[in-house]
Amino acid sequence: MTELPARRLLLVHAHPDDESINNGATMARYAAEGVHVTLVTCTLGERGEVIPPQLRELTGPALGAHRRGELTAAMAALGVHDFRLLGGPGRYGDSGMMGLPDNDAPDCFWQADVDAAAASLVEVILEVRPQVLVTYDDDGGYGHPDHIQAHRVAMRAAELAEAAGWRIPKVYWNRVPRSVAEGAFARLRDELPGLPFTRSAAVSDVPGVVDDDRVTAEIDGTGAPAAAKAAALRAHATQIEVAPGDRYFVLSNELAQPLFTTEYYELVRGGPAGESAGGPAGNRETDLFAGVDDTAEAA
């Protein structure tokens, strides 16, 4: 068995592009530092809305196959070599937005048995033995059924992996401090006339926004990680359009939103390093591995 690097990070996401939007700078920074970064994506996003007119004929499995290629290109931009689909390609289908008939499709991720899906993730955890797990909160960040299910599966897999012999020392949820989001949207409103977009999203459209005191860690991705994140977002061309300057982007709703190069997290399992806690930036962790022993942590 190949010896793994001392530090190992696992991220669990719902669809291709979620990883780059939420954690692209973090992934690029840690990959460049020699951390073993593993991404598990739960669906291929077959029900996503396509932005470029020339690609709008892509639907269902054809769109999923195309988005798998986009994911591969995005991971190359971030320098991440270990990325997988939960249960293998096509095991779980995109569930669509909450409340649509798509949610009832028997093969969609929303209908998956949580323990069965978690068992597939446990296999990855026992292989990679991550010290840090990153996923969504219990609302999936914004209420999408696949994001909620990804949260459930990731958290359940952490429990099952511990019973099987590997305890993940630290678990984080994706977050954005409310003050940061509000400041970024204020700048966006001022700069919107000079962008190729006509309308702005709102703070409420950003997944995972919480009061500042909930945020316990921030990862500075300025510089090379930020450039890698923008390149990864551009790789997801069916879903994302990035404005020149790499500061803003839109999804298929055509609402501009900030491209965050500092990424934020809430520690929900494990102790923060030293006296770090949530609240102002000076009190937050600046390394997700802070306080983690590089040696293996058996349950």
XYZ file of N, CA and C in Angstrom, residues 179-268:
270
model
N -20.947 39.441 7.678
C -20.320 40.742 7.415
C -19.483 40.710 6.142
N -18.828 39.586 5.881
C -18.024 39.445 4.663
C -18.933 39.448 3.435
N -20.017 38.694 3.500
C -20.955 38.648 2.378
C -21.563 40.019 2.113
N -21.975 40.712 3.163
C -22.593 42.024 2.991
C -21.602 43.016 2.389
N -20.353 42.988 2.843
C -19.345 43.881 2.287
C -19.059 43.582 0.829
N -18.993 42.303 0.488
C -18.719 41.920 -0.897
C -19.860 42.327 -1.822
N -21.099 42.196 -1.369
C -22.224 42.589 -2.213
C -22.341 44.101 -2.331
N -21.924 44.821 -1.319
C -21.894 46.279 -1.439
C -20.914 46.700 -2.527
N -19.734 46.064 -2.574
C -18.764 46.362 -3.633
C -19.302 45.943 -4.995
N -19.988 44.809 -5.027
C -20.560 44.340 -6.289
C -21.570 45.342 -6.830
N -22.406 45.881 -5.988
C -23.399 46.860 -6.457
C -22.710 48.074 -7.061
N -21.609 48.501 -6.470
C -20.877 49.649 -7.009
C -20.228 49.322 -8.352
N -19.776 48.095 -8.531
C -19.009 47.719 -9.717
C -19.859 47.086 -10.811
N -21.126 46.826 -10.527
C -21.982 46.112 -11.481
C -22.053 46.790 -12.843
N -22.102 48.136 -12.924
C -22.180 48.758 -14.260
C -21.006 48.415 -15.164
N -19.868 48.045 -14.596
C -18.703 47.712 -15.403
C -18.534 46.233 -15.667
N -19.495 45.426 -15.243
C -19.414 43.974 -15.425
C -20.276 43.518 -16.592
N -20.023 42.320 -17.118
C -20.852 41.810 -18.217
C -22.186 41.244 -17.738
N -22.508 41.466 -16.478
C -23.760 40.989 -15.902
C -24.642 42.192 -15.585
N -25.944 41.987 -15.621
C -26.859 43.112 -15.427
C -27.525 43.134 -14.059
N -27.563 42.001 -13.378
C -28.278 41.933 -12.104
C -27.397 41.288 -11.042
N -27.629 41.688 -9.803
C -26.873 41.141 -8.675
C -27.728 40.158 -7.902
N -27.090 39.113 -7.413
C -27.725 38.235 -6.435
C -27.810 38.981 -5.110
N -28.288 38.320 -4.076
C -28.374 38.894 -2.740
C -27.614 38.008 -1.763
N -27.346 38.538 -0.599
C -26.657 37.757 0.424
C -27.379 36.441 0.674
N -28.697 36.472 0.647
C -29.476 35.267 0.914
C -29.305 34.195 -0.161
N -28.731 34.557 -1.315
C -28.501 33.575 -2.376
C -27.202 32.801 -2.186
N -26.359 33.229 -1.263
C -25.067 32.578 -1.033
C -25.234 31.463 -0.004
N -24.838 30.251 -0.330
C -24.974 29.150 0.635
C -24.101 29.348 1.867
N -24.655 28.973 3.013
C -23.845 28.892 4.222
C -23.549 30.199 4.922
N -24.253 31.285 4.596
C -24.014 32.556 5.285
C -24.577 32.470 6.705
N -23.748 32.819 7.676
C -24.152 32.787 9.081
C -23.583 34.009 9.793
N -24.075 34.270 10.997
C -23.496 35.331 11.815
C -22.012 35.055 12.041
N -21.248 36.114 12.125
C -19.791 35.992 12.183
C -19.308 35.089 13.307
N -20.011 35.083 14.436
C -19.496 34.314 15.571
C -19.634 32.808 15.389
N -20.300 32.379 14.322
C -20.375 30.947 14.026
C -19.130 30.457 13.293
N -18.403 31.360 12.691
C -17.267 30.992 11.843
C -16.027 30.803 12.706
N -15.382 29.651 12.569
C -14.228 29.334 13.417
C -12.913 29.279 12.665
N -12.957 29.240 11.325
C -11.716 29.121 10.549
C -11.855 29.887 9.250
N -10.745 30.448 8.807
C -10.703 31.100 7.497
C -9.391 30.744 6.819
N -9.490 30.377 5.553
C -8.320 29.978 4.780
C -8.071 31.036 3.711
N -6.932 31.696 3.815
C -6.559 32.754 2.876
C -6.067 32.116 1.584
N -6.794 32.369 0.514
C -6.412 31.790 -0.771
C -5.927 32.807 -1.770
N -5.560 34.003 -1.314
C -5.109 35.021 -2.255
C -3.834 34.555 -2.960
N -3.632 35.073 -4.166
C -2.463 34.669 -4.939
C -2.763 33.483 -5.822
N -1.842 32.529 -5.858
C -1.971 31.369 -6.742
C -3.233 30.554 -6.484
N -3.621 30.305 -5.214
C -4.871 29.551 -5.016
C -6.097 30.255 -5.586
N -6.135 31.573 -5.494
C -7.269 32.314 -6.056
C -7.317 32.173 -7.568
N -6.156 32.257 -8.209
C -6.112 32.083 -9.662
C -6.544 30.677 -10.049
N -6.131 29.685 -9.257
C -6.530 28.301 -9.525
C -8.037 28.134 -9.355
N -8.607 28.783 -8.341
C -10.055 28.703 -8.136
C -10.801 29.283 -9.322
N -10.381 30.441 -9.803
C -11.050 31.050 -10.957
C -10.951 30.144 -12.181
N -9.790 29.520 -12.374
C -9.626 28.605 -13.506
C -10.538 27.390 -13.354
N -10.676 26.890 -12.129
C -11.550 25.751 -11.886
C -13.003 26.119 -12.153
N -13.416 27.313 -11.728
C -14.782 27.757 -11.998
C -15.027 27.853 -13.504
N -14.063 28.365 -14.236
C -14.219 28.467 -15.687
C -14.306 27.083 -16.336
N -13.666 26.096 -15.725
C -13.737 24.737 -16.273
C -15.156 24.190 -16.220
N -15.950 24.661 -15.262
C -17.349 24.237 -15.146
C -18.212 25.139 -16.031
N -17.913 25.125 -17.321
C -18.480 26.127 -18.226
C -19.976 25.970 -18.443
N -20.532 24.777 -18.265
C -21.985 24.646 -18.438
C -22.746 25.339 -17.324
N -22.097 25.533 -16.180
C -22.784 26.016 -14.987
C -22.394 27.409 -14.541
N -21.214 27.881 -14.951
C -20.639 29.093 -14.370
C -20.037 29.970 -15.453
N -20.238 31.274 -15.312
C -19.531 32.257 -16.135
C -18.807 33.206 -15.195
N -17.492 33.330 -15.359
C -16.667 34.180 -14.514
C -16.379 35.481 -15.254
N -16.542 36.605 -14.571
C -16.278 37.903 -15.189
C -14.783 38.144 -15.313
N -14.352 38.929 -16.287
C -12.944 39.320 -16.359
C -12.513 39.959 -15.040
N -11.305 39.624 -14.621
C -10.816 40.117 -13.342
C -10.982 39.114 -12.218
N -11.783 38.082 -12.453
C -11.921 36.953 -11.515
C -12.468 37.347 -10.150
N -13.321 38.366 -10.102
C -13.879 38.775 -8.813
C -15.356 38.432 -8.670
N -16.020 38.145 -9.792
C -17.456 37.880 -9.755
C -17.787 36.777 -10.748
N -18.919 36.103 -10.502
C -19.376 35.068 -11.421
C -20.890 34.980 -11.360
N -21.456 34.281 -12.338
C -22.888 34.008 -12.322
C -23.113 32.520 -12.548
N -24.241 32.043 -12.034
C -24.750 30.719 -12.351
C -25.824 30.883 -13.424
N -26.627 29.858 -13.644
C -27.623 29.932 -14.717
C -28.720 30.956 -14.448
N -28.844 31.427 -13.196
C -29.841 32.456 -12.887
C -29.408 33.845 -13.335
N -28.177 33.960 -13.809
C -27.624 35.213 -14.343
C -27.528 36.311 -13.290
N -27.463 35.923 -12.027
C -27.316 36.887 -10.931
C -25.861 36.895 -10.468
N -25.220 38.056 -10.556
C -23.811 38.156 -10.201
C -23.615 37.972 -8.704
N -22.538 37.301 -8.354
C -22.178 37.138 -6.953
C -20.666 37.165 -6.812
N -20.174 37.456 -5.605
C -18.731 37.562 -5.411
C -18.039 36.203 -5.508
N -16.819 36.234 -5.989
C -15.946 35.059 -5.986
C -15.026 35.210 -4.775
N -15.284 34.425 -3.749
C -14.534 34.549 -2.499
C -13.206 33.808 -2.610
N -12.116 34.507 -2.341
C -10.800 33.865 -2.357
C -10.316 33.517 -0.955
N -10.917 34.112 0.061
C -10.777 33.591 1.423
C -12.021 32.772 1.698
N -11.835 31.553 2.171
C -12.953 30.632 2.382
C -13.091 30.323 3.862
N -14.322 30.114 4.293
C -14.642 30.110 5.715
C -15.338 28.814 6.132
N -15.152 28.469 7.420
C -15.630 27.192 7.910
C -16.084 27.293 9.364
N -16.965 26.380 9.721
C -17.374 26.222 11.114
C -16.956 24.841 11.582
N -16.158 24.783 12.634
C -15.727 23.516 13.213
C -16.874 22.924 14.025
N -17.296 21.706 13.657
C -18.418 21.073 14.345
C -18.017 19.790 15.060
